[in-house]
Short mmCIF file of C-alpha atoms in Angstrom, two decimals:
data_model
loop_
_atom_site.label_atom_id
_atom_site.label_comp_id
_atom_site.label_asym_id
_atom_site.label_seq_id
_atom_site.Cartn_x
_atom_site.Cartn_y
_atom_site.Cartn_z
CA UNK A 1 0.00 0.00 0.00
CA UNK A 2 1.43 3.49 -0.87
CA UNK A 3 1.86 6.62 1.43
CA UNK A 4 -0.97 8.25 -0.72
CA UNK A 5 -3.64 5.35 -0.43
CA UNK A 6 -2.63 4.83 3.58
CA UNK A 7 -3.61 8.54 3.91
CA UNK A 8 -6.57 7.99 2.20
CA UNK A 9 -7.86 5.60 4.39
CA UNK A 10 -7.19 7.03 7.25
CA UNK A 11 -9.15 10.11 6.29
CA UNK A 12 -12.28 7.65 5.39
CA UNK A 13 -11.71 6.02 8.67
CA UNK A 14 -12.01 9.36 10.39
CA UNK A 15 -15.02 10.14 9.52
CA UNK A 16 -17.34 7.40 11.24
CA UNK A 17 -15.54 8.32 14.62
CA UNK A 18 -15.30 12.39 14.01
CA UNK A 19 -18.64 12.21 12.95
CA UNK A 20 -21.45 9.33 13.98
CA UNK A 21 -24.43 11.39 13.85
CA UNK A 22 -24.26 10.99 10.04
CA UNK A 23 -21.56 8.03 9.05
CA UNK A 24 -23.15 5.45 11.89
CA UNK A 25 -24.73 3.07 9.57
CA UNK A 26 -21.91 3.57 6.78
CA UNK A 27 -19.84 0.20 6.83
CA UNK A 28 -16.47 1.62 5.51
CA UNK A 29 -15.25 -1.70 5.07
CA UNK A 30 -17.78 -2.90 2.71
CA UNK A 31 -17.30 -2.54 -1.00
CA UNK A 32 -20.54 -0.10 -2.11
CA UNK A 33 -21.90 -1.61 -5.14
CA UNK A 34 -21.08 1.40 -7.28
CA UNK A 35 -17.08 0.44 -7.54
CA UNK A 36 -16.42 -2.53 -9.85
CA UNK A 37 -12.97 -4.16 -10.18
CA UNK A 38 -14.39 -5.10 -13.27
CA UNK A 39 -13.82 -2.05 -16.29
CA UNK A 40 -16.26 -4.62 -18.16
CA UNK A 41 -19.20 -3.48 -15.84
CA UNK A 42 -18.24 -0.09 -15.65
CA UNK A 43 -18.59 3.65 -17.50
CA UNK A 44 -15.64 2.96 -19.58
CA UNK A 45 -13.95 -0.35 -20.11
CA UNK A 46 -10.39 0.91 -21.36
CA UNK A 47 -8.10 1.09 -18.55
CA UNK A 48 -5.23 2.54 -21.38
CA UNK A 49 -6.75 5.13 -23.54
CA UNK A 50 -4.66 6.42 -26.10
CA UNK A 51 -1.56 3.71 -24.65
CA UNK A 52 -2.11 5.57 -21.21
CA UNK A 53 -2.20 2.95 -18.19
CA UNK A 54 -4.31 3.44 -15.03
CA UNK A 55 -1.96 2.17 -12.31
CA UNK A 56 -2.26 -0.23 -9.36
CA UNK A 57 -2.58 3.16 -7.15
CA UNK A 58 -4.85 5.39 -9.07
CA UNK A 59 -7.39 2.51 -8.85
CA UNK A 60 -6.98 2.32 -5.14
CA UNK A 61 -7.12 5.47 -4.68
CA UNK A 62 -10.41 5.68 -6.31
CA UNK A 63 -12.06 3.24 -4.28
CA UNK A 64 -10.69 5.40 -1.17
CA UNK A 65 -11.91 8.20 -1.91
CA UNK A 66 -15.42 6.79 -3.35
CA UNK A 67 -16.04 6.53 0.38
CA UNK A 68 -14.98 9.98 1.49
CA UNK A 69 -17.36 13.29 1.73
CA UNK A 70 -16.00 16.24 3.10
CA UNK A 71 -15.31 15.88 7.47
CA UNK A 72 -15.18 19.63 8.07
CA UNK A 73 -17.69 20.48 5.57
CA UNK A 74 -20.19 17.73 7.23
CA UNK A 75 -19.47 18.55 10.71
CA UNK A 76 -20.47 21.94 10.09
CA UNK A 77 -23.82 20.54 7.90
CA UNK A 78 -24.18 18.25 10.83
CA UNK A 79 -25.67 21.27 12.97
CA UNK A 80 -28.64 21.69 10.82
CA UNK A 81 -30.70 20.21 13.74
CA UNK A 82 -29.37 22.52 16.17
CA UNK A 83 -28.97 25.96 14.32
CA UNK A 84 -31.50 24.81 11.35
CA UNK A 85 -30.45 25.11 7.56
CA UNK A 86 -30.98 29.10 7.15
CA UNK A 87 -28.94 30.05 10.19
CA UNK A 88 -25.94 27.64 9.30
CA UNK A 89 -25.67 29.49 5.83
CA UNK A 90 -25.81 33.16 7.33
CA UNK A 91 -22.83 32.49 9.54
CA UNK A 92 -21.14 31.12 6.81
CA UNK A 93 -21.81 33.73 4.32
CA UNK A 94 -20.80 36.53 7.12
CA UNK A 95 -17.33 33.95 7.99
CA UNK A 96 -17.01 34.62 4.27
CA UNK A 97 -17.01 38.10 3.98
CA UNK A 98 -15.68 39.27 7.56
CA UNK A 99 -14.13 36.35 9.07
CA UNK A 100 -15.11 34.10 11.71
CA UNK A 101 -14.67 36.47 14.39
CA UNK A 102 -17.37 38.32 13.43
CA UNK A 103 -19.75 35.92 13.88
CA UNK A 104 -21.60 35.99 17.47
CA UNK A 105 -21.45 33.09 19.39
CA UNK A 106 -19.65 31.31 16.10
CA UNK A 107 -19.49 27.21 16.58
CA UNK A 108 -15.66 25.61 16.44
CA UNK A 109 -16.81 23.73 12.99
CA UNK A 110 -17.46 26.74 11.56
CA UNK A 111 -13.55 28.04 12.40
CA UNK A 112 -12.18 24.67 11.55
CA UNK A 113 -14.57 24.64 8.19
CA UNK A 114 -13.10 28.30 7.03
CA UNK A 115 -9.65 27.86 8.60
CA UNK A 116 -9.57 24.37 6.29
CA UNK A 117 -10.19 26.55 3.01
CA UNK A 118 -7.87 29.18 4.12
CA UNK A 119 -5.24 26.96 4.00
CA UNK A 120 -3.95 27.29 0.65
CA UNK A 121 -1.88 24.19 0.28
CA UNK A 122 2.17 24.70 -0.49
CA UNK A 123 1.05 23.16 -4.08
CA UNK A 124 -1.02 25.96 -5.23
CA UNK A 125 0.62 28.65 -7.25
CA UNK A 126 -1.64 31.34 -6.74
CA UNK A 127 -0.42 33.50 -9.56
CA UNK A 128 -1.14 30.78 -12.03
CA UNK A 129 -4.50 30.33 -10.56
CA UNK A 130 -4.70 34.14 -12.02
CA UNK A 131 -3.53 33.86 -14.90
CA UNK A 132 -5.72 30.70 -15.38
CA UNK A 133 -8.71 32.70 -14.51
CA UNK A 134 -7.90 35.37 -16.78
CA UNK A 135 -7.24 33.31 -19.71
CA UNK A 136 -10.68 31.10 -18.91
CA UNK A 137 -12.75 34.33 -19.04
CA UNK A 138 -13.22 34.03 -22.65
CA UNK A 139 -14.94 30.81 -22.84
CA UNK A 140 -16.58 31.34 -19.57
CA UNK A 141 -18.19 34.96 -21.08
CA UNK A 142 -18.46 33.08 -25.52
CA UNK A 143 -18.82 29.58 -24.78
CA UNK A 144 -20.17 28.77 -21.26
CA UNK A 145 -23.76 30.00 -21.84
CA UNK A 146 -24.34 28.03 -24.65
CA UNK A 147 -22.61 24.68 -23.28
CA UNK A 148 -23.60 24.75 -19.63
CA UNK A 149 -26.83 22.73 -20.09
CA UNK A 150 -25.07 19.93 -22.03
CA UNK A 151 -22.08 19.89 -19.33
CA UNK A 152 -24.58 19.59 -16.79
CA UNK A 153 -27.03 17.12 -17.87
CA UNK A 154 -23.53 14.61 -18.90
CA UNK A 155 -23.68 14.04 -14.65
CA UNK A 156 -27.06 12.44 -14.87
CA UNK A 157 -25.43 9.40 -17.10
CA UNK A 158 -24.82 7.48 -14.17
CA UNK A 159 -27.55 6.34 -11.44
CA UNK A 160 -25.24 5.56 -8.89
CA UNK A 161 -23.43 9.28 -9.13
CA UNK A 162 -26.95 10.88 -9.81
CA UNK A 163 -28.76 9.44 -7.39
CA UNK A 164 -28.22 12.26 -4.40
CA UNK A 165 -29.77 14.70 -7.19
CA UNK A 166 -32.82 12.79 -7.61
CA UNK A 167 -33.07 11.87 -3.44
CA UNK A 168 -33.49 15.55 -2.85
CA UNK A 169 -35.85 15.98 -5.58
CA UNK A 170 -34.04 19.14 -6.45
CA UNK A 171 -33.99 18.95 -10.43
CA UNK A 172 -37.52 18.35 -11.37
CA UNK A 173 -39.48 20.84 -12.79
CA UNK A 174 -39.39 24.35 -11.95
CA UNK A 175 -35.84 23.91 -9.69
CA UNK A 176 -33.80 22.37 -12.90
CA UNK A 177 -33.27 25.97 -14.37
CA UNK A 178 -32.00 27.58 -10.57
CA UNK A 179 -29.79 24.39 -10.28
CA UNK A 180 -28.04 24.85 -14.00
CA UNK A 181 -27.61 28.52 -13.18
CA UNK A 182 -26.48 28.32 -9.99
CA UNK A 183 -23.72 25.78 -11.62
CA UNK A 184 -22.87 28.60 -14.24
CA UNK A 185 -22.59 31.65 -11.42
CA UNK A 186 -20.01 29.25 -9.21
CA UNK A 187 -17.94 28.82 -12.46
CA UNK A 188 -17.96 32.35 -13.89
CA UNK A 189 -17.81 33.99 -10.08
CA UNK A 190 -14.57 32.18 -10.01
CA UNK A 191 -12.74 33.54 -12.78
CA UNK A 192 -13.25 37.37 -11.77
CA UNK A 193 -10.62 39.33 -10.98
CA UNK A 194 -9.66 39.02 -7.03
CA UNK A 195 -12.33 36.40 -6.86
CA UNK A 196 -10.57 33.50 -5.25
CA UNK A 197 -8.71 35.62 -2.73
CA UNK A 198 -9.61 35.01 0.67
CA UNK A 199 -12.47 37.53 0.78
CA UNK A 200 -13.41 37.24 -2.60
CA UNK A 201 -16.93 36.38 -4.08
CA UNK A 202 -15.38 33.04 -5.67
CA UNK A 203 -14.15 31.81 -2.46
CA UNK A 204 -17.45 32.34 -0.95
CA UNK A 205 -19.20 30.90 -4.07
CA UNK A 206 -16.97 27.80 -3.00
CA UNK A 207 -17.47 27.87 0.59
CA UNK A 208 -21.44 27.66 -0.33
CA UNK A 209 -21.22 25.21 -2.65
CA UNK A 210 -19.18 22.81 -0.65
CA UNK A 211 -21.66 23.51 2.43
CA UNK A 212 -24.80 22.92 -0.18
CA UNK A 213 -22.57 19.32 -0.97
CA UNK A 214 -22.70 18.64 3.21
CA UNK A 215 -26.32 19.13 3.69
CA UNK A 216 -27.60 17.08 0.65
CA UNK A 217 -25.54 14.35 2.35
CA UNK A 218 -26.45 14.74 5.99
CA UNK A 219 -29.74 14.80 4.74
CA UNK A 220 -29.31 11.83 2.81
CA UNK A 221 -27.86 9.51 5.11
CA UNK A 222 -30.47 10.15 7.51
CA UNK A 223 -33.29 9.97 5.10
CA UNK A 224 -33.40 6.39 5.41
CA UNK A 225 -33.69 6.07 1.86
CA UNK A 226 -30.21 6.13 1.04
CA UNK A 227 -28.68 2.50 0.63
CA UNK A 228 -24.38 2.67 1.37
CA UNK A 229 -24.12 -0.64 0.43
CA UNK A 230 -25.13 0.41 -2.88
CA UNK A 231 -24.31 3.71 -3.03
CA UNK A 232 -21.44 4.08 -0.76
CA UNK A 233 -21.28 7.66 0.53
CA UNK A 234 -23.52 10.43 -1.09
CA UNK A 235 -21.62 12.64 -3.21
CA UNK A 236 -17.71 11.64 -2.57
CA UNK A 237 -14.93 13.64 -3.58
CA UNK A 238 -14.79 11.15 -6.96
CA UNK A 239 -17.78 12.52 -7.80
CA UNK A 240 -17.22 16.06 -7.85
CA UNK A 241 -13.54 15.48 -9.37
CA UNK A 242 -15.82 15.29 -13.13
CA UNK A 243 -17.59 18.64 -12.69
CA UNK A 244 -14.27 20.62 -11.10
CA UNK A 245 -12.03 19.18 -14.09
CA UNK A 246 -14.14 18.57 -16.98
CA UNK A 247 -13.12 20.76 -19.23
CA UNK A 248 -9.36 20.40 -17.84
CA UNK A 249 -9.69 16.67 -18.73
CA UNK A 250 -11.36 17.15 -22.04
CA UNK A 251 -8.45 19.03 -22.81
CA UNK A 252 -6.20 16.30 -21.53
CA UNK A 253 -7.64 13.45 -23.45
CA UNK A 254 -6.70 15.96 -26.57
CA UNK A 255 -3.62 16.59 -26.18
CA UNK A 256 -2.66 12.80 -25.48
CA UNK A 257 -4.29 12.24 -28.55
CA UNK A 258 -2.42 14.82 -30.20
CA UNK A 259 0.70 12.95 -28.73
CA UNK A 260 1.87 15.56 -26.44
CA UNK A 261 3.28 14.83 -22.85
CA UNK A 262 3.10 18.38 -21.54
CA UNK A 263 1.12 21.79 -21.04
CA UNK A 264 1.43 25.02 -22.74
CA UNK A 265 2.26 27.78 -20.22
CA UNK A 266 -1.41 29.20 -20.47
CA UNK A 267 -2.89 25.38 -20.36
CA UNK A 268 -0.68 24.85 -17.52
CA UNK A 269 -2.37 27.61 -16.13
CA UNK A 270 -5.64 26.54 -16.84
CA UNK A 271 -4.99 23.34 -14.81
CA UNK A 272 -3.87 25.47 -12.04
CA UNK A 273 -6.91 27.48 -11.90
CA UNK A 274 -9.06 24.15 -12.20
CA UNK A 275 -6.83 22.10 -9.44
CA UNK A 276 -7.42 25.24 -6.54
CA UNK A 277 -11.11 25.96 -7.11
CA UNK A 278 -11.25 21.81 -6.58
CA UNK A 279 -9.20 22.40 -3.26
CA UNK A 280 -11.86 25.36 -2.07
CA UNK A 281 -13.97 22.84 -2.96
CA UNK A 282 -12.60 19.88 -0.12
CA UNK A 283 -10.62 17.31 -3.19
CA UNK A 284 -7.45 15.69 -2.27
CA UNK A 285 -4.78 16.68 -4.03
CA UNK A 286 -4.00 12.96 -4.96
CA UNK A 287 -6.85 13.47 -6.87
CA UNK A 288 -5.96 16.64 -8.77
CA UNK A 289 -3.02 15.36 -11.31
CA UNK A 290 -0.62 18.31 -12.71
CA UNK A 291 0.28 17.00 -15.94
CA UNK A 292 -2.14 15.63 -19.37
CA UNK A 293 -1.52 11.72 -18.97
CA UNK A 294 -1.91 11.94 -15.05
CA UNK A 295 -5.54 13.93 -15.49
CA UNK A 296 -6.37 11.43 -17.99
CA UNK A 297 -5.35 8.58 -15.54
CA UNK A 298 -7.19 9.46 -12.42
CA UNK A 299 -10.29 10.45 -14.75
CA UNK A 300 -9.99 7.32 -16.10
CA UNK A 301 -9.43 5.46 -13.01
CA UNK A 302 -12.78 6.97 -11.84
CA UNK A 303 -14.73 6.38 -14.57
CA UNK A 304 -13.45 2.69 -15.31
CA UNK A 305 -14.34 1.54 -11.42
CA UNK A 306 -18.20 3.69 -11.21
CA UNK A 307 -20.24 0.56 -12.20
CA UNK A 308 -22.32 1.36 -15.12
CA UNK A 309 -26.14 2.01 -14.74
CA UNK A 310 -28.86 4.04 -16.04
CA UNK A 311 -32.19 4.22 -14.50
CA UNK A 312 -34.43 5.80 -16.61
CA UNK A 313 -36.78 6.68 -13.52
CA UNK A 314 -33.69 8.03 -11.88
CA UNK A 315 -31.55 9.57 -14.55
CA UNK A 316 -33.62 10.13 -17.73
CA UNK A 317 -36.10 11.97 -14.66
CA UNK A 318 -32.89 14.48 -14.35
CA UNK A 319 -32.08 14.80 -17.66
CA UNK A 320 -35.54 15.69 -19.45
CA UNK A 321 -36.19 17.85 -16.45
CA UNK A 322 -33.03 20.07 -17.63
CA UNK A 323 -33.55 20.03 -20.83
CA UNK A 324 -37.33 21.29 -20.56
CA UNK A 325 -35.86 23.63 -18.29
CA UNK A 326 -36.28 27.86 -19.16
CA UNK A 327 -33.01 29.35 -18.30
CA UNK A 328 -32.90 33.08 -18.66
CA UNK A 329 -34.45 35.08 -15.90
CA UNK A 330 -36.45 37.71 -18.46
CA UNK A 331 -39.40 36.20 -20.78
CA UNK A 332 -38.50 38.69 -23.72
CA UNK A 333 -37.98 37.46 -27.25
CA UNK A 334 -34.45 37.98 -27.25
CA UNK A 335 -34.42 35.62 -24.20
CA UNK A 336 -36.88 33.04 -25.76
CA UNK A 337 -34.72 33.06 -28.69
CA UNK A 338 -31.37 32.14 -26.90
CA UNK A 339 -33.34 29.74 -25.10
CA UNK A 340 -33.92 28.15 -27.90
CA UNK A 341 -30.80 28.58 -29.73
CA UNK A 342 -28.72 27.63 -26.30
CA UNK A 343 -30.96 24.34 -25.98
CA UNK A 344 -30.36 23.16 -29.42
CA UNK A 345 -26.65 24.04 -28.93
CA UNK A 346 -26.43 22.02 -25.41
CA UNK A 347 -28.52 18.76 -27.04
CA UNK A 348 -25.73 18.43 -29.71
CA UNK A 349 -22.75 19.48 -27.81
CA UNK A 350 -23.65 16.73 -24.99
CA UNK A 351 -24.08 14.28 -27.58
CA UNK A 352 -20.72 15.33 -29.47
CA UNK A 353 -18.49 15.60 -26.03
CA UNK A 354 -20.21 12.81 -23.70
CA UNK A 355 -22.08 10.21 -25.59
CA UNK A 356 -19.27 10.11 -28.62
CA UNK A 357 -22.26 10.56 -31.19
CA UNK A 358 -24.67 7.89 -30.58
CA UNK A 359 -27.50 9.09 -31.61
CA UNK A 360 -29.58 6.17 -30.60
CA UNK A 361 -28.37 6.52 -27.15
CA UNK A 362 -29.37 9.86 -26.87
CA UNK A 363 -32.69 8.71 -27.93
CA UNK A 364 -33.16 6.66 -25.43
CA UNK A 365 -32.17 8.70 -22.55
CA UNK A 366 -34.24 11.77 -23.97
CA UNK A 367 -32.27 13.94 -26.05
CA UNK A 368 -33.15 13.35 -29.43
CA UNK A 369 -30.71 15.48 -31.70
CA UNK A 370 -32.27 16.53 -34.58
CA UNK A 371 -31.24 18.05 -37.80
CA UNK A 372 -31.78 21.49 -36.64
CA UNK A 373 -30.02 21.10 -33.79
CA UNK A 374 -27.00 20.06 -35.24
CA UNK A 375 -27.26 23.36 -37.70
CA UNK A 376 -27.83 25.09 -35.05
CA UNK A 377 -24.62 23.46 -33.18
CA UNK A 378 -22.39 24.51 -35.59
CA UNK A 379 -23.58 28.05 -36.61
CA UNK A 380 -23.21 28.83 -33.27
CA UNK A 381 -19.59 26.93 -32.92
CA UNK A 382 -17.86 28.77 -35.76
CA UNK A 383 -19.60 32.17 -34.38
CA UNK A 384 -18.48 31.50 -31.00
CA UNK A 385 -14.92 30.13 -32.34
CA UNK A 386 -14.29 33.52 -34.32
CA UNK A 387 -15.40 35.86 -31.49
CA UNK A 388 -12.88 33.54 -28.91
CA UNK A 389 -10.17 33.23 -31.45
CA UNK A 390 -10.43 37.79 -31.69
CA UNK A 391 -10.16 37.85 -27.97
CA UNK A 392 -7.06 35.48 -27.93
CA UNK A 393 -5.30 36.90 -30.59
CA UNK A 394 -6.19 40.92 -28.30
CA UNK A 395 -5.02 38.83 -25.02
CA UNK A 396 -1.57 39.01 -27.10
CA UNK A 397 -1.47 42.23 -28.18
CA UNK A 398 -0.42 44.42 -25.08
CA UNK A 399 -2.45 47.83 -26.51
CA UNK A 400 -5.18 45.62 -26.72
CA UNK A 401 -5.09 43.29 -23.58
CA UNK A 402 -6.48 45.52 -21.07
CA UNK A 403 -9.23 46.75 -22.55
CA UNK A 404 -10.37 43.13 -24.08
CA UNK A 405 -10.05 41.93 -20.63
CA UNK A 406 -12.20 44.45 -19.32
CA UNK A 407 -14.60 43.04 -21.71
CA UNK A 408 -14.97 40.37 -20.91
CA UNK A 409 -15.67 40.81 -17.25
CA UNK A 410 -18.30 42.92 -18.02
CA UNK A 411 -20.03 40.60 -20.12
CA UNK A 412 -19.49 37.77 -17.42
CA UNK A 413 -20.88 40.49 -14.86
CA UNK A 414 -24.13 40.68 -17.20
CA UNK A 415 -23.99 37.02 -17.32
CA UNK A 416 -24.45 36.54 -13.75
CA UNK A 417 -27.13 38.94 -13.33
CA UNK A 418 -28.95 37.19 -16.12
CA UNK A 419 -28.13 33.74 -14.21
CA UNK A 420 -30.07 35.73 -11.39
CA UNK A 421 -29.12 35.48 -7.72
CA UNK A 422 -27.64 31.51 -6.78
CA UNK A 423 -28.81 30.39 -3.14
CA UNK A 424 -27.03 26.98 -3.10
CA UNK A 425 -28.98 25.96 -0.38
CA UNK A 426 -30.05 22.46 0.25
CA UNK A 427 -33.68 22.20 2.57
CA UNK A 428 -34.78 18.64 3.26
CA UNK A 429 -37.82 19.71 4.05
CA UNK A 430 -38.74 20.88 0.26
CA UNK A 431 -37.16 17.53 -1.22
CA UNK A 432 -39.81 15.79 -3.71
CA UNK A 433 -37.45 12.80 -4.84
CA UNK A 434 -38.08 11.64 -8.25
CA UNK A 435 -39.62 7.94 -8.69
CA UNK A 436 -36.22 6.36 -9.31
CA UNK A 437 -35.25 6.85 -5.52
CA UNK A 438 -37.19 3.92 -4.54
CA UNK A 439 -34.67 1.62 -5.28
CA UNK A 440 -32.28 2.99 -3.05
CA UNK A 441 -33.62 1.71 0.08
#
């Protein structure tokens, strides 16, 4: 057993005997259901894409941290009978803004929750986490609101990862649109200027999110509809490792393919920017590889060991909720138009990126692709490609950097007030779980 795996099970370990009000009934020892040794049950069955091996370690490090949440996160989420659900997220929004000490009467897991996400690891090179964030405002202002739906409906492909979302009941209906834009305000909060600094509104954006993690699984496990020897532990740090480095693995697989071994200095960056936000976020860094075959390894490791399954009650529920979804706050026909437009965009950009084109799969899970979709697709693509490729080629010209940088935050500004204002709250008592649930206890 390597150092990294030991410390990985110590940290699962911990959390049973740090925190029994939630991780009683968890057996730690047992195998959940969801992890296969087997790549011929799972997600993906190549263990070595492109000639790139998953090792002995990644794959045990995997099933680690398949059983681990998030201790100071939880601990925190665990005084939602005490405080209630409201009053836990004003202290943390005021811990977020003017530190703990300004919180009256503050609880020691709030301290120890902030004081964890203060400390920036010696890994983290915090002016490449700028320069990342810089460089990812263009696609975050061009691209993101046309590709959000499709990157968020690809985490509903799995019913043992989606099941938390469908427990809570939180993306049927009339909640799908909040939840998809509360996913695109964390991501373009975070690449402001300043945003990730300690005080910034990225950090808190994080410090939410992570806390909105912690109460769907303290609510969860004492539901008494969640299974662990099925599911293992309700949204583990594997699970959110896909929607912090998504587009950094995307990029990953490419380059492999294009036979490269190593990032650009602006890539690199990229990564960077990716690997912290997952750190505000409570990941490992074992989990948070630094170069393109290493992302492509632990992805791979993940997805090769998450046991394949879709329930249609469970995940199709999720997905044709989204895509039915109306996204833009305003009802005018400007709005109704990009809802259209983005929605065609998002069907044929999931089924492009995450299903590798088969149409007949997307069929059956509820996104039928048509024609006009995939016109739509790529008008849209070579529009948004031009206007990214003039902002790259001003990010190089130094007359011209400042002021097309100052763009682009003020379109991402106007993008979040479209996105409206994002709660990431989690209340038990307004889950409605979706049919599929039932099989989880």
């Amino acid at each position: 057993m390597t150092p990294a795996v030991e410390r990985a099970r110590q940290r699962i370990a911990a959390q049973q005997a740090l925190l029994p009000q939630m991780y009683a009934s968890v057996d730690f020892d047992r195998q959940p259901e969801r992890f296969t040794d087997d790549p011929a049950l799972a997600v993906v069955r190549d263990r070595a894409p492109l000639g790139v091996q998953v090792t002995d370690e990644e794959i045990e490090l995997v099933r680690a941290y398949s059983m681990l949440g998030d201790v100071v996160a939880d601990a925190y989420a665990a005084l939602i009978p005490q405080y209630g659900f409201k009053r836990l997220i004003a202290m943390l929004v005021q811990a977020c803004d003017e530190g703990v000490e300004a919180v009256e009467d503050a609880p020691p897991e709030l301290a120890a929750f902030i004081g964890a996400m203060e400390a920036t690891p010696a890994w983290v090179d915090m002016e490449l986490v700028a320069e990342g964030a810089r460089i990812d405002r263009n696609a975050t202002a061009n691209l993101a609101p046309f590709a959000i739906r499709g990157a968020f409906i690809a985490t509903f492909l799995n019913k043992y990862s989606a099941l938390p979302m469908a427990l809570t009941g939180t993306l049927s209906n009339d909640t799908a649109a909040r939840r998809v834009n509360e996913t695109a305000t964390f991501f373009a909060t975070t690449v402001l200027p300043g945003a990730l600094e300690r005080h910034g509104e990225g950090f808190k954006a994080a410090a939410m999110v992570r806390l909105m993690h912690s109460m769907v699984r303290f609510n969860a496990l004492r539901s008494g509809r969640w299974d662990s020897a099925v599911y293992g532990v309700p949204i583990p740090q594997v699970d959110q490792m896909p929607a912090g480095l998504i587009p950094i693995f995307l990029m990953a697989f490419k380059i492999v393919g294009q036979g490269r071994r190593t990032f650009t200095a602006s890539e690199r960056a990229q990564v960077e920017l990716a690997r912290y936000r997952c750190f505000l976020l409570g990941l490992p860094e074992e989990l948070l590889a630094t170069t393109p075959e290493g992302i492509v390894r632990i992805m791979t490791a993940r997805n090769s060991t998450l046991r394949h399954g879709f329930d249609d009650e469970t995940c199709g529920e999720l997905i044709r909720a989204t895509l039915l979804a109306y996204l833009p706050a305003s009802r005018s026909p400007a709005a109704r138009l990009h809802n259209v437009i983005e929605k065609s965009f998002a069907k044929a950009f999931f089924l492009r990126q995450f299903l590798k084109g088969d149409q007949a799969a997307a069929q059956r899970m509820g996104v039928p692709v048509s024609g006009l979709d995939r016109a739509v697709f790529a008008l849209v693509a070579v529009a948004v490609g031009l206007r990214m490729a003039a902002y790259r080629w001003a990010s190089r010209t130094p007359l011209l950097r400042g002021a097309a940088d100052a763009i682009l935050v003020r379109k991402i500004r106007a993008l979040l007030q479209r996105y409206g204002h994002a709660e990431f709250t989690s209340d038990a008592g307004a889950y409605r779980p979706t049919p599929g649930v039932r099989a989880a206890a």
